[in-house]
Structures are given as C-alpha cells and as structure tokens.
Amino acid sequence: MAAPRRDTRGIVDAAELFARVHFRRREPAEPLRRYVELYWLIDWDLTEPYVSHVVPHPAVNVVFQRFEGREPFIEVAGIQLDLFTQKLEGRGRVCGVKFRPGGFRPFAPERPVTEWTGRRIFSPEVFPDTDPTTILAPDDEDARVAALDAFLLALAPRPDPQADLATTLVDRIRTDRTIRRVTDFARSEGMSVRLLQRLFAAYVGVGPKWVILRYRIHEALERAERDREVDWAALAADLGYADQAHLIRDFTTTVGVPPTAYAQGVH
C-alpha cells in the first residue's frame, strides 16, 4: 500500500497556505492503511482571516474541527465536485482523515458512496457517540494521531474485496497517464463500462470519467505552481486533451482562473 503523498496536488497556492498554517500529513496505524491514505493536521493562529482553496480528490474525508468561538465538531465531507473553500481566522485546529477512494464504504456499508457526494454532514448525525475533543484536545501531535487510530479501529470496518478493487482502479488512473477513455480502461480491466460505473458509484462516489479529468487538473495545477514557464499545448497533449483549449476550459472551470493567470499569480 502506497505511503502518504508528499506532493501538493489539489492545493491551490500551496506555498501561501503553508506560510499561513502549520500543515502536516501522518500515516494511520497499519491495519487502517487499506482504507485510509493519510491523516492531515492543521493548526493556525492568524492575525487576519485567510481563505484556503482545494481542488478536491476523489476521496471522502472525516474532519474533526475546532474554530475560535465555536464548539468542536465532526464533519463527514463527501467528494466535493467544485472548488472547496474554507475561511480560517483567529486560532483553530483541524484533524482530518482522508480515506482512499473506495476506503470509506466499509465504515458505512449501508449506503453507496454517491449518497455522500457533494455533501458536508455534521455530527451528531453520523457519529453520535463520538466526542471530537478526544481527538482535538491533545497538544501532542502523536497523541492526536493515536486518538484518530483508536476512533477508526473502534468502528471495526469489515474488509470488502469490492472496496479494494475500487481503490486499485482509482490508483491506476492516478498513476497511469495512458488511461484517457473510460471505454478503453474498462476493456483493459475486463469489465463492461456499466459495471465499472456501478462499482465507482457504490464505492468511490463519482464516475471514472470524473476521476480521469480530475487527476488531469491536479497535474496541471501542480505544474503551474512548480514551473515558471509551462508549455500548455505540450502539457495538454501529455494529459490526453484533444487540444490546449480543452485543458484551459477545464482548468478555468475548476480553479476559477485560466492556467496562465494562475501561474503568474503564484510565482
């Protein structure tokens, strides 16, 4: 199972975020790694408000949150289809669980993951017996990670081969740039398109076409942040777009500005 990512894919203007908050990624306990990609921990103490933006991954997150002047709470965030925006101000703390694509279903097996898509559901509806302060209160980071492990292990997820298959297929899309069409991908996996779509609806929460397009945008976003000069036509071809105009359209729709304007703004 792959270790937590160290890249910044999906984070809009990552350098600015990291300058404003203390952001870390941590590994879950070994028995949880088939389900959970990573824990993400953020602490902040700001003199003025800051708004963070993320182009979401195809992943469900469970987030323990403490904002100044508000009671701590838990949120289940299904896959967000649009740019995710969060305002941070004063002092606060977040401890998030990022599930692998397919990995959340064993923790909520009674619902297809599409039922969570686009939604942000607050406890106590989802985890009525969980006190978020048990996760958020410790000042020691290792203690918070241990509390997250204990919380998830107590839910006793049951292994599900279909969840494992969904995780494997999404990871293949993420790492293999030659996967560009759903029909070709389904055929290469010995599945019909309809069967592949049903699997993704039940276990991932979005369709395979959405996943393919989203990982293209993540790649373009990271290139825009990393490189001062980007050959957008060459990148469009590399990512499987018919032409540069299609990449610009998708990037602008997702991020809110054209890629060239974004690249100029973050350097």
C-alpha atoms as an extended CHARMM CRD file, in Angstrom:
* protein
*
       267  EXT
         1         1  MET       CA              0.0000000000        0.0000000000        0.0000000000  PROA      1               0.0000000000
         2         2  ALA       CA              1.3950000000        3.3910000000       -1.0030000000  PROA      2               0.0000000000
         3         3  ALA       CA              2.6330000000        5.8010000000        1.6890000000  PROA      3               0.0000000000
         4         4  PRO       CA              1.0080000000        9.2150000000        2.1290000000  PROA      4               0.0000000000
         5         5  ARG       CA              1.5950000000       11.5760000000       -0.7650000000  PROA      5               0.0000000000
         6         6  ARG       CA              4.2010000000       14.2980000000       -0.2810000000  PROA      6               0.0000000000
         7         7  ASP       CA              3.1170000000       16.4090000000       -3.2490000000  PROA      7               0.0000000000
         8         8  THR       CA              0.7490000000       19.3740000000       -3.0860000000  PROA      8               0.0000000000
         9         9  ARG       CA             -1.7080000000       18.2520000000       -5.7480000000  PROA      9               0.0000000000
        10        10  GLY       CA             -5.1070000000       19.8110000000       -5.3100000000  PROA      10              0.0000000000
        11        11  ILE       CA             -3.9640000000       22.6270000000       -3.0210000000  PROA      11              0.0000000000
        12        12  VAL       CA             -4.4250000000       25.9970000000       -4.6960000000  PROA      12              0.0000000000
        13        13  ASP       CA             -1.4000000000       28.2100000000       -3.9900000000  PROA      13              0.0000000000
        14        14  ALA       CA              0.1520000000       25.6800000000       -1.6300000000  PROA      14              0.0000000000
        15        15  ALA       CA              3.0520000000       27.9640000000       -0.7040000000  PROA      15              0.0000000000
        16        16  GLU       CA              0.6450000000       30.5770000000        0.5980000000  PROA      16              0.0000000000
        17        17  LEU       CA             -1.2750000000       28.0010000000        2.6310000000  PROA      17              0.0000000000
        18        18  PHE       CA              1.8850000000       26.5970000000        4.2120000000  PROA      18              0.0000000000
        19        19  ALA       CA              3.0430000000       30.1130000000        5.0960000000  PROA      19              0.0000000000
        20        20  ARG       CA             -0.2160000000       30.7560000000        6.9740000000  PROA      20              0.0000000000
        21        21  VAL       CA             -0.8550000000       27.4760000000        8.7750000000  PROA      21              0.0000000000
        22        22  HSD       CA              1.0360000000       24.5350000000       10.2720000000  PROA      22              0.0000000000
        23        23  PHE       CA              0.1510000000       21.6490000000        7.9230000000  PROA      23              0.0000000000
        24        24  ARG       CA              1.2500000000       18.0300000000        8.3700000000  PROA      24              0.0000000000
        25        25  ARG       CA              0.4310000000       14.6160000000        6.9470000000  PROA      25              0.0000000000
        26        26  ARG       CA              0.6530000000       11.4990000000        9.0980000000  PROA      26              0.0000000000
        27        27  GLU       CA              0.2350000000        7.7850000000        8.4690000000  PROA      27              0.0000000000
        28        28  PRO       CA             -2.5720000000        5.8050000000       10.1190000000  PROA      28              0.0000000000
        29        29  ALA       CA             -1.9980000000        2.5790000000       12.0290000000  PROA      29              0.0000000000
        30        30  GLU       CA             -1.0720000000       -0.3480000000        9.8000000000  PROA      30              0.0000000000
        31        31  PRO       CA             -4.4810000000       -2.1350000000        9.9890000000  PROA      31              0.0000000000
        32        32  LEU       CA             -6.1570000000        1.0350000000        8.6720000000  PROA      32              0.0000000000
        33        33  ARG       CA             -3.9240000000        1.6430000000        5.6720000000  PROA      33              0.0000000000
        34        34  ARG       CA             -6.0400000000       -0.3720000000        3.2430000000  PROA      34              0.0000000000
        35        35  TYR       CA             -8.8240000000        2.1650000000        3.9270000000  PROA      35              0.0000000000
        36        36  VAL       CA             -7.0970000000        5.4190000000        4.8880000000  PROA      36              0.0000000000
        37        37  GLU       CA             -4.4960000000        7.2230000000        2.7900000000  PROA      37              0.0000000000
        38        38  LEU       CA             -3.4270000000        9.7010000000        5.4360000000  PROA      38              0.0000000000
        39        39  TYR       CA             -4.3170000000       11.9630000000        8.3140000000  PROA      39              0.0000000000
        40        40  TRP       CA             -3.9560000000       15.6850000000        7.7090000000  PROA      40              0.0000000000
        41        41  LEU       CA             -3.4060000000       18.0080000000       10.6390000000  PROA      41              0.0000000000
        42        42  ILE       CA             -3.6880000000       21.8020000000       10.5290000000  PROA      42              0.0000000000
        43        43  ASP       CA             -3.1840000000       24.3570000000       13.2950000000  PROA      43              0.0000000000
        44        44  TRP       CA             -3.3940000000       28.1150000000       12.8390000000  PROA      44              0.0000000000
        45        45  ASP       CA             -3.1230000000       31.3570000000       14.7770000000  PROA      45              0.0000000000
        46        46  LEU       CA             -3.9260000000       34.2010000000       12.3800000000  PROA      46              0.0000000000
        47        47  THR       CA             -3.9950000000       37.9400000000       12.8440000000  PROA      47              0.0000000000
        48        48  GLU       CA             -6.2280000000       38.3170000000        9.7950000000  PROA      48              0.0000000000
        49        49  PRO       CA             -8.6230000000       35.9460000000        8.0030000000  PROA      49              0.0000000000
        50        50  TYR       CA             -7.3050000000       33.6250000000        5.3220000000  PROA      50              0.0000000000
        51        51  VAL       CA             -9.3230000000       31.6620000000        2.7560000000  PROA      51              0.0000000000
        52        52  SER       CA             -7.9070000000       28.3410000000        1.5750000000  PROA      52              0.0000000000
        53        53  HSD       CA             -8.8860000000       26.6540000000       -1.6840000000  PROA      53              0.0000000000
        54        54  VAL       CA             -8.5560000000       23.0000000000       -2.6600000000  PROA      54              0.0000000000
        55        55  VAL       CA             -9.4050000000       21.1510000000       -5.8630000000  PROA      55              0.0000000000
        56        56  PRO       CA            -10.7940000000       18.0110000000       -4.1670000000  PROA      56              0.0000000000
        57        57  HSD       CA             -9.5290000000       14.4980000000       -4.7030000000  PROA      57              0.0000000000
        58        58  PRO       CA            -11.9230000000       11.5660000000       -5.2760000000  PROA      58              0.0000000000
        59        59  ALA       CA            -11.9050000000       10.8550000000       -1.5460000000  PROA      59              0.0000000000
        60        60  VAL       CA            -14.2560000000       11.0850000000        1.4120000000  PROA      60              0.0000000000
        61        61  ASN       CA            -12.8830000000       12.9370000000        4.4430000000  PROA      61              0.0000000000
        62        62  VAL       CA            -13.9200000000       12.8020000000        8.0930000000  PROA      62              0.0000000000
        63        63  VAL       CA            -12.8060000000       16.0080000000        9.7660000000  PROA      63              0.0000000000
        64        64  PHE       CA            -12.5650000000       16.9510000000       13.4430000000  PROA      64              0.0000000000
        65        65  GLN       CA            -12.6450000000       20.7470000000       13.7120000000  PROA      65              0.0000000000
        66        66  ARG       CA            -12.1830000000       23.4240000000       16.3320000000  PROA      66              0.0000000000
        67        67  PHE       CA            -12.7620000000       27.0630000000       15.4110000000  PROA      67              0.0000000000
        68        68  GLU       CA            -12.4330000000       30.0040000000       17.7620000000  PROA      68              0.0000000000
        69        69  GLY       CA            -15.7680000000       30.8640000000       19.3660000000  PROA      69              0.0000000000
        70        70  ARG       CA            -17.4210000000       27.6140000000       18.2760000000  PROA      70              0.0000000000
        71        71  GLU       CA            -17.9070000000       24.2070000000       19.8640000000  PROA      71              0.0000000000
        72        72  PRO       CA            -15.7140000000       21.4410000000       18.3800000000  PROA      72              0.0000000000
        73        73  PHE       CA            -17.4900000000       19.2780000000       15.8190000000  PROA      73              0.0000000000
        74        74  ILE       CA            -17.1030000000       16.3820000000       13.3890000000  PROA      74              0.0000000000
        75        75  GLU       CA            -17.9030000000       16.6080000000        9.7080000000  PROA      75              0.0000000000
        76        76  VAL       CA            -18.2170000000       13.9280000000        7.0420000000  PROA      76              0.0000000000
        77        77  ALA       CA            -17.2570000000       15.5340000000        3.7390000000  PROA      77              0.0000000000
        78        78  GLY       CA            -18.2060000000       13.5230000000        0.6880000000  PROA      78              0.0000000000
        79        79  ILE       CA            -16.3510000000       14.1500000000       -2.5540000000  PROA      79              0.0000000000
        80        80  GLN       CA            -16.8190000000       17.8160000000       -3.3880000000  PROA      80              0.0000000000
        81        81  LEU       CA            -17.4450000000       18.3510000000       -7.0910000000  PROA      81              0.0000000000
        82        82  ASP       CA            -16.4030000000       22.0110000000       -7.1450000000  PROA      82              0.0000000000
        83        83  LEU       CA            -13.5610000000       24.0360000000       -5.6770000000  PROA      83              0.0000000000
        84        84  PHE       CA            -13.5410000000       23.5790000000       -1.8820000000  PROA      84              0.0000000000
        85        85  THR       CA            -13.2090000000       26.8420000000        0.0400000000  PROA      85              0.0000000000
        86        86  GLN       CA            -12.6230000000       27.2640000000        3.7740000000  PROA      86              0.0000000000
        87        87  LYS       CA            -12.2160000000       30.5090000000        5.7040000000  PROA      87              0.0000000000
        88        88  LEU       CA             -9.7620000000       30.3880000000        8.6000000000  PROA      88              0.0000000000
        89        89  GLU       CA             -9.4280000000       33.0860000000       11.2370000000  PROA      89              0.0000000000
        90        90  GLY       CA             -8.2480000000       33.5040000000       14.8090000000  PROA      90              0.0000000000
        91        91  ARG       CA             -6.9520000000       30.2730000000       16.3100000000  PROA      91              0.0000000000
        92        92  GLY       CA             -8.0560000000       26.7950000000       15.3690000000  PROA      92              0.0000000000
        93        93  ARG       CA             -7.2350000000       23.1730000000       14.7740000000  PROA      93              0.0000000000
        94        94  VAL       CA             -8.3110000000       20.5110000000       12.2980000000  PROA      94              0.0000000000
        95        95  CYS       CA             -7.5920000000       16.7750000000       12.3390000000  PROA      95              0.0000000000
        96        96  GLY       CA             -8.7380000000       15.1500000000        9.1110000000  PROA      96              0.0000000000
        97        97  VAL       CA             -8.9790000000       11.5770000000        7.8790000000  PROA      97              0.0000000000
        98        98  LYS       CA             -8.5560000000       11.2260000000        4.1260000000  PROA      98              0.0000000000
        99        99  PHE       CA             -9.9120000000        7.8650000000        3.0240000000  PROA      99              0.0000000000
       100       100  ARG       CA             -8.5840000000        6.0870000000       -0.0190000000  PROA      100             0.0000000000
       101       101  PRO       CA            -11.0140000000        6.0660000000       -2.9380000000  PROA      101             0.0000000000
       102       102  GLY       CA            -13.2440000000        3.1250000000       -2.0570000000  PROA      102             0.0000000000
       103       103  GLY       CA            -11.9750000000        3.0590000000        1.5250000000  PROA      103             0.0000000000
       104       104  PHE       CA            -14.8850000000        4.8210000000        3.2120000000  PROA      104             0.0000000000
       105       105  ARG       CA            -17.5790000000        2.3120000000        2.1980000000  PROA      105             0.0000000000
       106       106  PRO       CA            -16.5070000000       -0.3600000000        4.7540000000  PROA      106             0.0000000000
       107       107  PHE       CA            -17.1310000000        2.2260000000        7.5120000000  PROA      107             0.0000000000
       108       108  ALA       CA            -20.6330000000        2.9870000000        6.1910000000  PROA      108             0.0000000000
       109       109  PRO       CA            -21.5900000000       -0.1610000000        4.2410000000  PROA      109             0.0000000000
       110       110  GLU       CA            -25.3250000000        0.5470000000        4.2490000000  PROA      110             0.0000000000
       111       111  ARG       CA            -25.0210000000        3.4630000000        1.7830000000  PROA      111             0.0000000000
       112       112  PRO       CA            -23.4600000000        3.7960000000       -1.6810000000  PROA      112             0.0000000000
       113       113  VAL       CA            -20.7680000000        6.4460000000       -1.5440000000  PROA      113             0.0000000000
       114       114  THR       CA            -22.6450000000        8.5850000000       -4.0910000000  PROA      114             0.0000000000
       115       115  GLU       CA            -25.0490000000        9.4400000000       -1.2490000000  PROA      115             0.0000000000
       116       116  TRP       CA            -22.2310000000       11.4170000000        0.3950000000  PROA      116             0.0000000000
       117       117  THR       CA            -21.0350000000       13.1340000000       -2.7810000000  PROA      117             0.0000000000
       118       118  GLY       CA            -21.2700000000       16.9240000000       -2.6880000000  PROA      118             0.0000000000
       119       119  ARG       CA            -22.4480000000       16.8630000000        0.9290000000  PROA      119             0.0000000000
       120       120  ARG       CA            -20.9160000000       18.0450000000        4.2000000000  PROA      120             0.0000000000
       121       121  ILE       CA            -22.7270000000       16.3250000000        7.0450000000  PROA      121             0.0000000000
       122       122  PHE       CA            -22.1460000000       17.3730000000       10.6270000000  PROA      122             0.0000000000
       123       123  SER       CA            -22.1160000000       15.1590000000       13.6870000000  PROA      123             0.0000000000
       124       124  PRO       CA            -24.0330000000       14.0020000000       15.6950000000  PROA      124             0.0000000000
       125       125  GLU       CA            -25.9640000000       12.6660000000       12.6950000000  PROA      125             0.0000000000
       126       126  VAL       CA            -23.1180000000       10.4100000000       11.5800000000  PROA      126             0.0000000000
       127       127  PHE       CA            -21.0660000000        9.6320000000       14.6970000000  PROA      127             0.0000000000
       128       128  PRO       CA            -23.4550000000       10.4030000000       17.5580000000  PROA      128             0.0000000000
       129       129  ASP       CA            -21.3470000000        8.7880000000       20.2880000000  PROA      129             0.0000000000
       130       130  THR       CA            -18.0350000000       10.4360000000       19.4090000000  PROA      130             0.0000000000
       131       131  ASP       CA            -16.6600000000       13.3840000000       21.3830000000  PROA      131             0.0000000000
       132       132  PRO       CA            -14.4880000000       15.4560000000       18.9900000000  PROA      132             0.0000000000
       133       133  THR       CA            -12.4540000000       16.8420000000       21.8840000000  PROA      133             0.0000000000
       134       134  THR       CA            -10.8480000000       13.4200000000       22.3790000000  PROA      134             0.0000000000
       135       135  ILE       CA             -9.1570000000       13.9850000000       19.0070000000  PROA      135             0.0000000000
       136       136  LEU       CA             -8.6380000000       17.7450000000       19.1280000000  PROA      136             0.0000000000
       137       137  ALA       CA             -7.6220000000       18.4000000000       22.7230000000  PROA      137             0.0000000000
       138       138  PRO       CA             -4.1350000000       16.8310000000       22.9800000000  PROA      138             0.0000000000
       139       139  ASP       CA             -1.3150000000       19.2760000000       22.3230000000  PROA      139             0.0000000000
       140       140  ASP       CA              0.9590000000       16.3650000000       21.4700000000  PROA      140             0.0000000000
       141       141  GLU       CA              0.6390000000       15.5310000000       17.7730000000  PROA      141             0.0000000000
       142       142  ASP       CA              1.3610000000       11.8380000000       18.2880000000  PROA      142             0.0000000000
       143       143  ALA       CA             -1.4790000000       11.6840000000       20.8100000000  PROA      143             0.0000000000
       144       144  ARG       CA             -3.8890000000       13.1280000000       18.2310000000  PROA      144             0.0000000000
       145       145  VAL       CA             -2.7990000000       10.5570000000       15.6620000000  PROA      145             0.0000000000
       146       146  ALA       CA             -3.2510000000        7.7730000000       18.2280000000  PROA      146             0.0000000000
       147       147  ALA       CA             -6.7350000000        9.1040000000       19.0170000000  PROA      147             0.0000000000
       148       148  LEU       CA             -7.6420000000        9.0480000000       15.3070000000  PROA      148             0.0000000000
       149       149  ASP       CA             -6.4030000000        5.4530000000       15.0860000000  PROA      149             0.0000000000
       150       150  ALA       CA             -8.4840000000        4.4810000000       18.1210000000  PROA      150             0.0000000000
       151       151  PHE       CA            -11.5820000000        6.1840000000       16.7170000000  PROA      151             0.0000000000
       152       152  LEU       CA            -11.4030000000        4.3550000000       13.3870000000  PROA      152             0.0000000000
       153       153  LEU       CA            -10.3890000000        0.9690000000       14.7930000000  PROA      153             0.0000000000
       154       154  ALA       CA            -13.3480000000        1.0740000000       17.1710000000  PROA      154             0.0000000000
       155       155  LEU       CA            -15.6620000000        1.3000000000       14.1410000000  PROA      155             0.0000000000
       156       156  ALA       CA            -14.4280000000       -2.1930000000       13.1750000000  PROA      156             0.0000000000
       157       157  PRO       CA            -14.6290000000       -1.9530000000        9.3650000000  PROA      157             0.0000000000
       158       158  ARG       CA            -15.0810000000       -5.2590000000        7.5850000000  PROA      158             0.0000000000
       159       159  PRO       CA            -12.7880000000       -5.9550000000        4.6180000000  PROA      159             0.0000000000
       160       160  ASP       CA            -14.6290000000       -5.7200000000        1.3060000000  PROA      160             0.0000000000
       161       161  PRO       CA            -12.9800000000       -7.0220000000       -1.8980000000  PROA      161             0.0000000000
       162       162  GLN       CA            -15.0450000000       -4.6040000000       -3.9860000000  PROA      162             0.0000000000
       163       163  ALA       CA            -13.7170000000       -1.6830000000       -1.9620000000  PROA      163             0.0000000000
       164       164  ASP       CA            -10.1830000000       -2.9480000000       -2.5280000000  PROA      164             0.0000000000
       165       165  LEU       CA            -10.8770000000       -3.2380000000       -6.2620000000  PROA      165             0.0000000000
       166       166  ALA       CA            -12.1990000000        0.3230000000       -6.4090000000  PROA      166             0.0000000000
       167       167  THR       CA             -9.0970000000        1.5830000000       -4.6020000000  PROA      167             0.0000000000
       168       168  THR       CA             -6.8300000000       -0.2630000000       -7.0210000000  PROA      168             0.0000000000
       169       169  LEU       CA             -8.6330000000        1.0330000000      -10.1010000000  PROA      169             0.0000000000
       170       170  VAL       CA             -8.5820000000        4.6620000000       -8.9790000000  PROA      170             0.0000000000
       171       171  ASP       CA             -4.8960000000        4.4020000000       -8.1090000000  PROA      171             0.0000000000
       172       172  ARG       CA             -4.2640000000        3.0300000000      -11.5790000000  PROA      172             0.0000000000
       173       173  ILE       CA             -5.9890000000        6.0430000000      -13.1080000000  PROA      173             0.0000000000
       174       174  ARG       CA             -3.9390000000        8.3650000000      -10.9110000000  PROA      174             0.0000000000
       175       175  THR       CA             -0.5750000000        6.8670000000      -11.8330000000  PROA      175             0.0000000000
       176       176  ASP       CA             -1.0560000000        5.7880000000      -15.4700000000  PROA      176             0.0000000000
       177       177  ARG       CA             -1.2460000000        8.7170000000      -17.8780000000  PROA      177             0.0000000000
       178       178  THR       CA             -2.1940000000        6.4370000000      -20.7590000000  PROA      178             0.0000000000
       179       179  ILE       CA             -5.6690000000        5.9570000000      -19.2200000000  PROA      179             0.0000000000
       180       180  ARG       CA             -7.7330000000        8.5870000000      -21.0110000000  PROA      180             0.0000000000
       181       181  ARG       CA            -11.0180000000        6.9650000000      -22.0270000000  PROA      181             0.0000000000
       182       182  VAL       CA            -13.4610000000        5.0690000000      -19.8330000000  PROA      182             0.0000000000
       183       183  THR       CA            -14.2710000000        2.5660000000      -22.5690000000  PROA      183             0.0000000000
       184       184  ASP       CA            -10.6200000000        1.6600000000      -23.0690000000  PROA      184             0.0000000000
       185       185  PHE       CA             -9.9940000000        1.4610000000      -19.3230000000  PROA      185             0.0000000000
       186       186  ALA       CA            -12.9920000000       -0.8060000000      -18.7320000000  PROA      186             0.0000000000
       187       187  ARG       CA            -11.9010000000       -3.0740000000      -21.5480000000  PROA      187             0.0000000000
       188       188  SER       CA             -8.3480000000       -3.2970000000      -20.1920000000  PROA      188             0.0000000000
       189       189  GLU       CA             -9.7690000000       -4.3720000000      -16.8190000000  PROA      189             0.0000000000
       190       190  GLY       CA            -12.0580000000       -6.9850000000      -18.3620000000  PROA      190             0.0000000000
       191       191  MET       CA            -15.1820000000       -5.0860000000      -17.3070000000  PROA      191             0.0000000000
       192       192  SER       CA            -18.1070000000       -3.5280000000      -19.0950000000  PROA      192             0.0000000000
       193       193  VAL       CA            -18.4610000000        0.2490000000      -18.8790000000  PROA      193             0.0000000000
       194       194  ARG       CA            -21.7260000000       -0.1720000000      -16.9920000000  PROA      194             0.0000000000
       195       195  LEU       CA            -20.1520000000       -2.4950000000      -14.4160000000  PROA      195             0.0000000000
       196       196  LEU       CA            -17.2410000000       -0.0900000000      -13.9320000000  PROA      196             0.0000000000
       197       197  GLN       CA            -19.6140000000        2.8300000000      -13.4540000000  PROA      197             0.0000000000
       198       198  ARG       CA            -21.7010000000        0.9000000000      -10.9230000000  PROA      198             0.0000000000
       199       199  LEU       CA            -18.5900000000       -0.0150000000       -8.9480000000  PROA      199             0.0000000000
       200       200  PHE       CA            -17.4490000000        3.6180000000       -8.8530000000  PROA      200             0.0000000000
       201       201  ALA       CA            -20.9020000000        4.8560000000       -7.8270000000  PROA      201             0.0000000000
       202       202  ALA       CA            -21.1400000000        2.3800000000       -4.9620000000  PROA      202             0.0000000000
       203       203  TYR       CA            -17.5720000000        2.5960000000       -3.6690000000  PROA      203             0.0000000000
       204       204  VAL       CA            -15.9070000000        5.8010000000       -4.9260000000  PROA      204             0.0000000000
       205       205  GLY       CA            -18.7500000000        8.3090000000       -5.1580000000  PROA      205             0.0000000000
       206       206  VAL       CA            -18.0370000000        9.6950000000       -8.6350000000  PROA      206             0.0000000000
       207       207  GLY       CA            -17.7290000000        8.1340000000      -12.0630000000  PROA      207             0.0000000000
       208       208  PRO       CA            -14.4640000000        7.0140000000      -13.7030000000  PROA      208             0.0000000000
       209       209  LYS       CA            -14.6310000000        9.8530000000      -16.2540000000  PROA      209             0.0000000000
       210       210  TRP       CA            -14.7350000000       12.4120000000      -13.4150000000  PROA      210             0.0000000000
       211       211  VAL       CA            -11.7110000000       10.7640000000      -11.7980000000  PROA      211             0.0000000000
       212       212  ILE       CA             -9.7260000000       10.8330000000      -15.0490000000  PROA      212             0.0000000000
       213       213  LEU       CA            -10.4970000000       14.5180000000      -15.6120000000  PROA      213             0.0000000000
       214       214  ARG       CA             -9.8330000000       15.4940000000      -12.0030000000  PROA      214             0.0000000000
       215       215  TYR       CA             -6.3690000000       13.9470000000      -11.9370000000  PROA      215             0.0000000000
       216       216  ARG       CA             -5.5580000000       15.8270000000      -15.1560000000  PROA      216             0.0000000000
       217       217  ILE       CA             -6.4090000000       19.1050000000      -13.4250000000  PROA      217             0.0000000000
       218       218  HSD       CA             -4.3240000000       18.1580000000      -10.3820000000  PROA      218             0.0000000000
       219       219  GLU       CA             -1.3440000000       17.5830000000      -12.6550000000  PROA      219             0.0000000000
       220       220  ALA       CA             -1.8730000000       20.8870000000      -14.4620000000  PROA      220             0.0000000000
       221       221  LEU       CA             -2.2770000000       22.7350000000      -11.1630000000  PROA      221             0.0000000000
       222       222  GLU       CA              0.9590000000       21.3300000000       -9.7850000000  PROA      222             0.0000000000
       223       223  ARG       CA              2.8260000000       22.1820000000      -12.9820000000  PROA      223             0.0000000000
       224       224  ALA       CA              1.5020000000       25.7380000000      -12.8310000000  PROA      224             0.0000000000
       225       225  GLU       CA              2.8160000000       26.0800000000       -9.2710000000  PROA      225             0.0000000000
       226       226  ARG       CA              6.1500000000       24.3790000000       -9.8870000000  PROA      226             0.0000000000
       227       227  ASP       CA              7.3040000000       25.7750000000      -13.2250000000  PROA      227             0.0000000000
       228       228  ARG       CA              7.7110000000       29.3880000000      -14.2360000000  PROA      228             0.0000000000
       229       229  GLU       CA              7.3290000000       28.5530000000      -17.9210000000  PROA      229             0.0000000000
       230       230  VAL       CA              4.7580000000       25.9090000000      -18.8530000000  PROA      230             0.0000000000
       231       231  ASP       CA              4.2120000000       24.7380000000      -22.4020000000  PROA      231             0.0000000000
       232       232  TRP       CA              0.4520000000       24.4160000000      -22.0890000000  PROA      232             0.0000000000
       233       233  ALA       CA             -0.0130000000       22.9050000000      -25.5370000000  PROA      233             0.0000000000
       234       234  ALA       CA              2.5280000000       20.1790000000      -24.7680000000  PROA      234             0.0000000000
       235       235  LEU       CA              1.0280000000       19.5870000000      -21.3260000000  PROA      235             0.0000000000
       236       236  ALA       CA             -2.4550000000       19.3210000000      -22.8240000000  PROA      236             0.0000000000
       237       237  ALA       CA             -1.2160000000       16.6580000000      -25.2120000000  PROA      237             0.0000000000
       238       238  ASP       CA              0.6430000000       14.8620000000      -22.4190000000  PROA      238             0.0000000000
       239       239  LEU       CA             -2.5390000000       14.7630000000      -20.3110000000  PROA      239             0.0000000000
       240       240  GLY       CA             -4.6200000000       13.4070000000      -23.1720000000  PROA      240             0.0000000000
       241       241  TYR       CA             -6.5600000000       16.5130000000      -24.1200000000  PROA      241             0.0000000000
       242       242  ALA       CA             -7.5780000000       16.9820000000      -27.7340000000  PROA      242             0.0000000000
       243       243  ASP       CA             -6.0260000000       20.4450000000      -27.6650000000  PROA      243             0.0000000000
       244       244  GLN       CA             -4.8690000000       23.2500000000      -25.3890000000  PROA      244             0.0000000000
       245       245  ALA       CA             -8.2910000000       24.9220000000      -25.4320000000  PROA      245             0.0000000000
       246       246  HSD       CA             -9.9130000000       21.9320000000      -23.6970000000  PROA      246             0.0000000000
       247       247  LEU       CA             -7.3070000000       21.9880000000      -20.9130000000  PROA      247             0.0000000000
       248       248  ILE       CA             -7.7860000000       25.7340000000      -20.4340000000  PROA      248             0.0000000000
       249       249  ARG       CA            -11.5550000000       25.2840000000      -20.2660000000  PROA      249             0.0000000000
       250       250  ASP       CA            -11.4200000000       22.5120000000      -17.6660000000  PROA      250             0.0000000000
       251       251  PHE       CA             -8.7690000000       24.2970000000      -15.5820000000  PROA      251             0.0000000000
       252       252  THR       CA            -10.6820000000       27.5820000000      -15.6080000000  PROA      252             0.0000000000
       253       253  THR       CA            -13.9780000000       25.8990000000      -14.7310000000  PROA      253             0.0000000000
       254       254  THR       CA            -12.4090000000       24.0100000000      -11.8200000000  PROA      254             0.0000000000
       255       255  VAL       CA             -9.9650000000       26.5430000000      -10.3660000000  PROA      255             0.0000000000
       256       256  GLY       CA            -11.7410000000       29.7630000000      -11.3060000000  PROA      256             0.0000000000
       257       257  VAL       CA             -8.9750000000       31.3810000000      -13.3730000000  PROA      257             0.0000000000
       258       258  PRO       CA             -7.1510000000       30.3750000000      -16.5820000000  PROA      258             0.0000000000
       259       259  PRO       CA             -3.9160000000       28.4300000000      -16.0580000000  PROA      259             0.0000000000
       260       260  THR       CA             -1.6370000000       31.2070000000      -17.3270000000  PROA      260             0.0000000000
       261       261  ALA       CA             -3.1990000000       33.7300000000      -14.9330000000  PROA      261             0.0000000000
       262       262  TYR       CA             -2.9380000000       31.2320000000      -12.0730000000  PROA      262             0.0000000000
       263       263  ALA       CA              0.7290000000       30.5160000000      -12.8450000000  PROA      263             0.0000000000
       264       264  GLN       CA              1.5290000000       34.2300000000      -12.8430000000  PROA      264             0.0000000000
       265       265  GLY       CA             -0.2760000000       34.7380000000       -9.5550000000  PROA      265             0.0000000000
       266       266  VAL       CA              1.5750000000       32.0600000000       -7.5610000000  PROA      266             0.0000000000
       267       267  HSD       CA              5.1320000000       32.9490000000       -8.6240000000  PROA      267             0.0000000000
